[in-house]
Short mmCIF file of C-alpha atoms in Angstrom, two decimals:
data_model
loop_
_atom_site.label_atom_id
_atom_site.label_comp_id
_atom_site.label_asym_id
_atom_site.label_seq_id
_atom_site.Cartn_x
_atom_site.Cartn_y
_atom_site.Cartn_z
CA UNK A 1 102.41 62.25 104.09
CA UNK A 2 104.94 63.88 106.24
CA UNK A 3 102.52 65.51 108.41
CA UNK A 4 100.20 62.53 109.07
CA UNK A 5 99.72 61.76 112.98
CA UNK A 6 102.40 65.09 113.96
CA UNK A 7 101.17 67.50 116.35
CA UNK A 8 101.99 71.59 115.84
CA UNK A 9 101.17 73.69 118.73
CA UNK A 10 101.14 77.16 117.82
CA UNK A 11 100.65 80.11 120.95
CA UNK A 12 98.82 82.77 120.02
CA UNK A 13 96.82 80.94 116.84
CA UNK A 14 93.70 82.33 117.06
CA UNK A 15 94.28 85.77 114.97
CA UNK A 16 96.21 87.70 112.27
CA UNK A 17 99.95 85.89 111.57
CA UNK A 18 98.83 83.20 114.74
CA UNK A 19 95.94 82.33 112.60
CA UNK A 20 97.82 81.81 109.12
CA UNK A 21 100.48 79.67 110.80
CA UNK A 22 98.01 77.42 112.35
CA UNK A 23 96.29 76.95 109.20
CA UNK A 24 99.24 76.33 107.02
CA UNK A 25 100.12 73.40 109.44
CA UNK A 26 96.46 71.92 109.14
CA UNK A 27 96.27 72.08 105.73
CA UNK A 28 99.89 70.52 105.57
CA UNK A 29 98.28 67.55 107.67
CA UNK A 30 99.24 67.92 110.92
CA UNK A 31 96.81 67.91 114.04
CA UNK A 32 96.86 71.28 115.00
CA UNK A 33 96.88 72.96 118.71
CA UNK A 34 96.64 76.48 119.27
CA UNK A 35 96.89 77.75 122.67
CA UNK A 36 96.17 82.02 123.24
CA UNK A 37 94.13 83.55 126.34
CA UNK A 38 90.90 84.19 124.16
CA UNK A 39 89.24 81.74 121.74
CA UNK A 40 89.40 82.51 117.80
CA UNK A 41 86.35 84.78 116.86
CA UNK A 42 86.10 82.17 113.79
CA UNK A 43 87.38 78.60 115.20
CA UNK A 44 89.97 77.18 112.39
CA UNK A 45 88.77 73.94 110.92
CA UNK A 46 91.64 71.36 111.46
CA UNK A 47 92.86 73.29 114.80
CA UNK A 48 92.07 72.18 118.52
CA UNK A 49 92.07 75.55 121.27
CA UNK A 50 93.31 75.79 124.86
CA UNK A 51 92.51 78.75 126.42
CA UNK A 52 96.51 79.81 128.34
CA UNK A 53 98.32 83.00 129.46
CA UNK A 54 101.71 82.11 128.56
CA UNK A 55 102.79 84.74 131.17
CA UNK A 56 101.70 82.18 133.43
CA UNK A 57 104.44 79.96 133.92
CA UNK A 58 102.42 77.04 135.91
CA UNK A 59 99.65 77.25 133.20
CA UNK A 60 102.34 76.65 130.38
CA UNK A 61 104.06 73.58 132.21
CA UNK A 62 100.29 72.05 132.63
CA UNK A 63 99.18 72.62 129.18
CA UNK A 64 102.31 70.73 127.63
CA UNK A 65 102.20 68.03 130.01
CA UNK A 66 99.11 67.35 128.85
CA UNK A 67 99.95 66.65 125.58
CA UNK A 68 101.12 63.13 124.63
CA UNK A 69 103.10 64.10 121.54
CA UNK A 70 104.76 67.28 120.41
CA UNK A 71 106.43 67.60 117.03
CA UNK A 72 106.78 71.66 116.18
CA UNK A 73 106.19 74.49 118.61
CA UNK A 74 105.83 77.46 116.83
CA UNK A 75 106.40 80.55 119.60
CA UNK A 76 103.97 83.02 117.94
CA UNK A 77 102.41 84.85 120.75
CA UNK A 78 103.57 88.54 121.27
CA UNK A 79 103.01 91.65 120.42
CA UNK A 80 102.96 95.19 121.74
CA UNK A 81 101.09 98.54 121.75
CA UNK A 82 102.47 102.05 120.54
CA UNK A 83 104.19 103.22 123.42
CA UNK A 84 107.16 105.80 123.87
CA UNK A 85 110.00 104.99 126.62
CA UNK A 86 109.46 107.92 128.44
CA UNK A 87 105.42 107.58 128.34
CA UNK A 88 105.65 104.42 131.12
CA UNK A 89 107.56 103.28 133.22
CA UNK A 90 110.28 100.64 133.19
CA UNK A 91 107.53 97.56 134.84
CA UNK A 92 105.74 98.33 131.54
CA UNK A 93 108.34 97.85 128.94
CA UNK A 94 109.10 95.09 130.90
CA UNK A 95 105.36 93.60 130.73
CA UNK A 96 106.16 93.69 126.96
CA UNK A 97 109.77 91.87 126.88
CA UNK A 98 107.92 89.06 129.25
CA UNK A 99 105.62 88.36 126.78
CA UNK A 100 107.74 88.15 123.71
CA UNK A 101 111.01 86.92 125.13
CA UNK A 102 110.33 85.17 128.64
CA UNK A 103 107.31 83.52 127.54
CA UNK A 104 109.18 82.08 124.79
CA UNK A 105 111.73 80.26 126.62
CA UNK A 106 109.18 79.28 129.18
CA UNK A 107 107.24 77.54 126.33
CA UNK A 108 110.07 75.93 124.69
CA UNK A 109 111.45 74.56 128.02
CA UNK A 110 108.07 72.92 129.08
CA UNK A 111 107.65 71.49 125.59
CA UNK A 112 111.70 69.98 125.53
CA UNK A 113 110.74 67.08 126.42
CA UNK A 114 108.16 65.90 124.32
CA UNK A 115 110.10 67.37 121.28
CA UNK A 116 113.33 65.78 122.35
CA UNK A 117 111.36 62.28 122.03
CA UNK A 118 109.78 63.40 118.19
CA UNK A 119 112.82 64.95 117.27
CA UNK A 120 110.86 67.72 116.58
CA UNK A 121 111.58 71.56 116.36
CA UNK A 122 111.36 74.59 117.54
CA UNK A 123 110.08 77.94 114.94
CA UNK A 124 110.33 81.57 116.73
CA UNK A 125 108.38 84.15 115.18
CA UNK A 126 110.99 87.02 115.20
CA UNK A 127 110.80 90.59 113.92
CA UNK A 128 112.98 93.08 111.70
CA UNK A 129 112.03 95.19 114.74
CA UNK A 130 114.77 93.42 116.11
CA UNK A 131 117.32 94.14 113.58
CA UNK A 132 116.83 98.36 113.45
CA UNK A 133 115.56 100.82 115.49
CA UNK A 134 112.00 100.67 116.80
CA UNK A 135 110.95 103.74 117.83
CA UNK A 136 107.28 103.61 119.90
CA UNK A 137 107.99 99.83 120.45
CA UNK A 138 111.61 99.64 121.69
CA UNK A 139 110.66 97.08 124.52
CA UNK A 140 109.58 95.00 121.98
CA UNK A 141 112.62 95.43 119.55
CA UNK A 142 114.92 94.42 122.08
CA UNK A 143 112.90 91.41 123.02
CA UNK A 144 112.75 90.21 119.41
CA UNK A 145 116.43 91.08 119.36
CA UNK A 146 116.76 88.71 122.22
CA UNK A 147 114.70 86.14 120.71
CA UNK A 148 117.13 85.63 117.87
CA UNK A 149 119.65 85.14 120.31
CA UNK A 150 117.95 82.70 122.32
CA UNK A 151 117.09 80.21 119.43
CA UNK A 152 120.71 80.64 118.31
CA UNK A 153 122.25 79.21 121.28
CA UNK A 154 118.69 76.80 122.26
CA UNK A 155 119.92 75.00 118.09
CA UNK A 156 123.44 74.42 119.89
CA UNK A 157 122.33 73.20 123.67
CA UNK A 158 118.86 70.93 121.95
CA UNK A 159 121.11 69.17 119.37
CA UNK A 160 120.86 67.02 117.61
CA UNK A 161 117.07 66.31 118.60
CA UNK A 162 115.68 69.76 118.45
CA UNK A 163 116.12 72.02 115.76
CA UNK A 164 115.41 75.67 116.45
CA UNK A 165 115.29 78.71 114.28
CA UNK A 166 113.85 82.07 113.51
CA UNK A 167 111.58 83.36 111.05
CA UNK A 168 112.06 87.28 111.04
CA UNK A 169 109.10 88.65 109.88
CA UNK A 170 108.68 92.09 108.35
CA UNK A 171 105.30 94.15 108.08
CA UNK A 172 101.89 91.60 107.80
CA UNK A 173 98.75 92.62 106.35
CA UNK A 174 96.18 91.91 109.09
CA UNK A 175 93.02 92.56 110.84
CA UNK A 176 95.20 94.85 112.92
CA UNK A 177 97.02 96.81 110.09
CA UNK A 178 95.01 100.06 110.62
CA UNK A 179 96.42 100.42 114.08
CA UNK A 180 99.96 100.45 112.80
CA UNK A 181 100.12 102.37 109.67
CA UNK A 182 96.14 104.05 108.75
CA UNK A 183 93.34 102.77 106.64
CA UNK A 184 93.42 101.48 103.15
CA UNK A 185 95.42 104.49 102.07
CA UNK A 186 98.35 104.14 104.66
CA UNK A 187 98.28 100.78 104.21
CA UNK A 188 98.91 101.21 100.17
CA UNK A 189 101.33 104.06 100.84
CA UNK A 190 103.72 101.47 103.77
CA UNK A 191 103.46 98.11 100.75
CA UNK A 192 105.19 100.60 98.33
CA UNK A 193 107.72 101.13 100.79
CA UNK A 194 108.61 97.28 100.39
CA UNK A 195 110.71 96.06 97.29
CA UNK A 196 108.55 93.38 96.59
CA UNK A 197 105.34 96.08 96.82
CA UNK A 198 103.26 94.68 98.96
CA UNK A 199 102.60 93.49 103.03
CA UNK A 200 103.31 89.96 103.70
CA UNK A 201 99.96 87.85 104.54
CA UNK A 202 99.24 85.47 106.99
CA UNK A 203 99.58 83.01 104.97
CA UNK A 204 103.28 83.76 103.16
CA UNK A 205 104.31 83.50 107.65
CA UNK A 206 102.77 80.58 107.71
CA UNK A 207 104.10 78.57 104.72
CA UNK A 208 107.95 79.63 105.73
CA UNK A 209 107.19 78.03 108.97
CA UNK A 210 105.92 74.81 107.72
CA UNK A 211 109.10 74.78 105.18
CA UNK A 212 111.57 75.21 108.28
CA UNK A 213 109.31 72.71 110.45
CA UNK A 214 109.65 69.91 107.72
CA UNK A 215 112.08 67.64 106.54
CA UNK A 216 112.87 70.01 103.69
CA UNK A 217 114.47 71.84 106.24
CA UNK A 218 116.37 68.85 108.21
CA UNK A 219 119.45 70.33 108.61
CA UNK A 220 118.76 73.53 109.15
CA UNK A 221 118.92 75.31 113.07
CA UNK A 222 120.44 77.85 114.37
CA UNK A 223 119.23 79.68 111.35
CA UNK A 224 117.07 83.46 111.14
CA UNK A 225 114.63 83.31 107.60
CA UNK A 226 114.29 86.90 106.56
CA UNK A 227 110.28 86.74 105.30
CA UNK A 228 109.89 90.63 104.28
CA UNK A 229 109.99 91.37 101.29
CA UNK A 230 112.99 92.50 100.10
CA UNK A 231 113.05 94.62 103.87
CA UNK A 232 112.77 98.29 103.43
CA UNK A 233 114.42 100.98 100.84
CA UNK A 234 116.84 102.73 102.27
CA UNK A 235 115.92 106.85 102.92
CA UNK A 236 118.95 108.47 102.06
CA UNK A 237 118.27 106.70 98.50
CA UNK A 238 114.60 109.11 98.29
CA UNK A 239 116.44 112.31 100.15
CA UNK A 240 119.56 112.16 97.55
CA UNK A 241 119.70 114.69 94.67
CA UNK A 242 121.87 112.34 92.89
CA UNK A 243 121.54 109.02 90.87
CA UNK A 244 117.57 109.68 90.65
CA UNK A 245 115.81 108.10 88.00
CA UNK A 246 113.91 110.07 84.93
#
């Protein structure tokens, strides 16, 4: 099997899109490491937890030097609250553009090594955020932004060992949901906005990842994997008086 005796370390595994990535590797075959600053509420059968801040630059160099063997790092951890610009400060924003951006690059760079030796890769969990405006979570738009960039020119400077690419994800159905678009009935009304007609899962994050971490996928890097749905229909198309349907 292809994933026999590989090692995926995923940050921020324990929950939500983490969670669904980590289990898509284990039940591919590989050993599993997750690595997120609380443990899982439920602990994933076929996954192995390290508490780490990945803020915490020290912390990130320890926890991958620890580690004999390395064969996908899947950058996962981020996220941000619903915040306006002009509701905090600049420090803040920044708080959230360490986290998905910095910490990033500080993960990849301590796990080089090991990867370099596999000939492993690298999978970055973007956003469409980054693509469009983000209004309430523009900190974090321009660090996903930036993230795209990053693994761009990483693919050029880690070949030919390390292949690096992006998944940009759209909206996910999670335990989280609620906060971002209502209960049950917001959540209905937002998957209708999507072509396909529904919220990605967990799990839909986590297969693309194992498809661009395998050998399927061997000569791809440098590449972004749209994994939305079909994205989002354009407005003008509902606020037109012309060209509607009957």
């Amino acid at each position: 099997m292809e994933w026999d005796g590989k090692v995926a370390v995923v940050t921020g595994g324990t929950r939500g899109v983490g969670a669904g990535i980590a289990r898509a590797f284990a039940e591919a075959g590989a050993q599993v490491v997750v690595c997120a600053r609380r443990p899982p509420e439920v602990p994933l059968k076929g996954a192995e937890f390290v508490p780490l801040d990945l803020r915490d630059a020290d912390a990130v160099h320890d926890f991958f030097a620890a580690l004999a063997r390395i064969d996908v790092l899947v950058n996962n951890a981020g996220g941000t609250p619903y915040r306006r610009l002009t509701e905090a400060d600049a420090r803040r924003h920044a708080r959230v553009i360490e986290l998905n951006l910095v910490a990033p690059l500080t993960a990849s760079l301590a796990a080089y090594g090991r990867l370099r030796s596999s000939g492993g890769s690298v999978v970055m969990i973007g956003s469409v955020s980054g693509g469009r405006p983000s209004p309430g979570s523009a900190a974090y738009g321009a660090a996903k932004a930036g993230l795209e960039s990053l693994a761009r020119s990483m693919a050029v400077e880690f070949a030919p060992e390390v292949r690096v690419n992006t998944l940009v994800v759209g909206m996910v159905r999670t335990e989280l949901s609620p906060l971002h678009y209502g209960g049950e009935e917001g959540v209905e009304a937002v998957s209708r906005t999507v072509p396909l007609g529904r919220l990605a899962t967990p799990a839909d994050v986590g297969a693309a990842a194992v498809f661009l971490a395998s050998d399927a996928a061997a000569y791809i890097t440098g590449a972004s994997l749209l994994v939305h749905g079909g994205g989002e229909r354009p407005a003008f198309l509902d606020a037109a008086t012309a060209n509607k349907e009957t």
